[in-house]
Short mmCIF file of C-alpha atoms in Angstrom, two decimals:
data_model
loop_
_atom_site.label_atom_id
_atom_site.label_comp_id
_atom_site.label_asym_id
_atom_site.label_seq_id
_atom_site.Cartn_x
_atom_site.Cartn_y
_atom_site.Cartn_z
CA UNK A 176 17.09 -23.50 -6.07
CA UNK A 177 19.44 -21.63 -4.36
CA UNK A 178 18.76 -17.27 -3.73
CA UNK A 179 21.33 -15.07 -6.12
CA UNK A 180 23.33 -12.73 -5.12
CA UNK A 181 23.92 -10.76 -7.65
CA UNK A 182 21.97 -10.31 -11.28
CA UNK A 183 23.03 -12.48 -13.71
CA UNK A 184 25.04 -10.70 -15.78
CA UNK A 185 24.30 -12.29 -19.15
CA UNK A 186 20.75 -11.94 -19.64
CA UNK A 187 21.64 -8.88 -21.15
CA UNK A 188 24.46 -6.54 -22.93
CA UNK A 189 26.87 -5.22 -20.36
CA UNK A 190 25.95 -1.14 -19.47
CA UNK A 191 29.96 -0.99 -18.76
CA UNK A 192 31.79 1.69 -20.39
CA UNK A 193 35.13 0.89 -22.25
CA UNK A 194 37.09 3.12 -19.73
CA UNK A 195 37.25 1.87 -16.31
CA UNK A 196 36.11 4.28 -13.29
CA UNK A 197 38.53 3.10 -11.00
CA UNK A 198 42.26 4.41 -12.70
CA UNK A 199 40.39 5.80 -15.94
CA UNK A 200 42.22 3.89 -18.03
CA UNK A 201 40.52 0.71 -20.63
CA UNK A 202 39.12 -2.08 -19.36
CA UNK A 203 40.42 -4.72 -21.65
CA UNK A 204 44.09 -4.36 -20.02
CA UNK A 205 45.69 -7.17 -18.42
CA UNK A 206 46.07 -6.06 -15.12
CA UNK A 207 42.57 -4.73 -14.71
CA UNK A 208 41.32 -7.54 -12.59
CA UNK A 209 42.68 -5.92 -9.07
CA UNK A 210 40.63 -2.83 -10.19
CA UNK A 211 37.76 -4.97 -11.08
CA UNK A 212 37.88 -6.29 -7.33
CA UNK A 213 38.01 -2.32 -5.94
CA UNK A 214 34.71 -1.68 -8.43
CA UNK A 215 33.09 -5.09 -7.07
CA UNK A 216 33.81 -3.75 -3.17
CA UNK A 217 32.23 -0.41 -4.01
CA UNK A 218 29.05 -1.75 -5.69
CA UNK A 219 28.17 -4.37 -3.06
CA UNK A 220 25.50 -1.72 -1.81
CA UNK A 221 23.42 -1.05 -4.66
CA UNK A 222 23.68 -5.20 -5.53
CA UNK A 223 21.86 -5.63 -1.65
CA UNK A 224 19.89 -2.88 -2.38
CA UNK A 225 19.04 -3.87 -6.23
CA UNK A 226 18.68 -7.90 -4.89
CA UNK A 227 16.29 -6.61 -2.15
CA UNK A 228 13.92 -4.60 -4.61
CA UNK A 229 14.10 -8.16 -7.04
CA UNK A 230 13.04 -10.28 -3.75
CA UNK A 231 10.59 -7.67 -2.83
CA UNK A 232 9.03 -7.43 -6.20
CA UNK A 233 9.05 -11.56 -6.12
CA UNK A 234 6.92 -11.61 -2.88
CA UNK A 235 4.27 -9.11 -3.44
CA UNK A 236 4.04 -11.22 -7.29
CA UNK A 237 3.51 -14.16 -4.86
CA UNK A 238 0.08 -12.80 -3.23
CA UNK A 239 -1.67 -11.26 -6.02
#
């Protein structure tokens, strides 16, 4: 099985607001995906952080 790396994002409801934190504006517009991409770039360190706490929780359920 190969590692993730990210959360999937389905297991449960999205904790995204409506309005988008990038330009402030709704995220349901057509032209939000370049924004989307900015929001991705910014989050990458609490996905490593939140992926190393999952992998480190994983291990330690390992040896018990």
């Amino acid at each position: 099985m190969s590692e993730r790396i990210r959360p999937p994002m389905a297991s449960h409801s999205l904790d995204l607001h409506a309005i988008c934190d990038v330009c402030g504006k709704g995220r349901s517009t057509r032209r939000h995906s370049s924004r989307s991409r900015i929001r991705q770039q910014r989050q990458s360190s609490k996905w490593a952080t939140y992926m190393a706490n999952v992998a480190a929780k994983r291990a330690l359920r390992g040896r018990a």
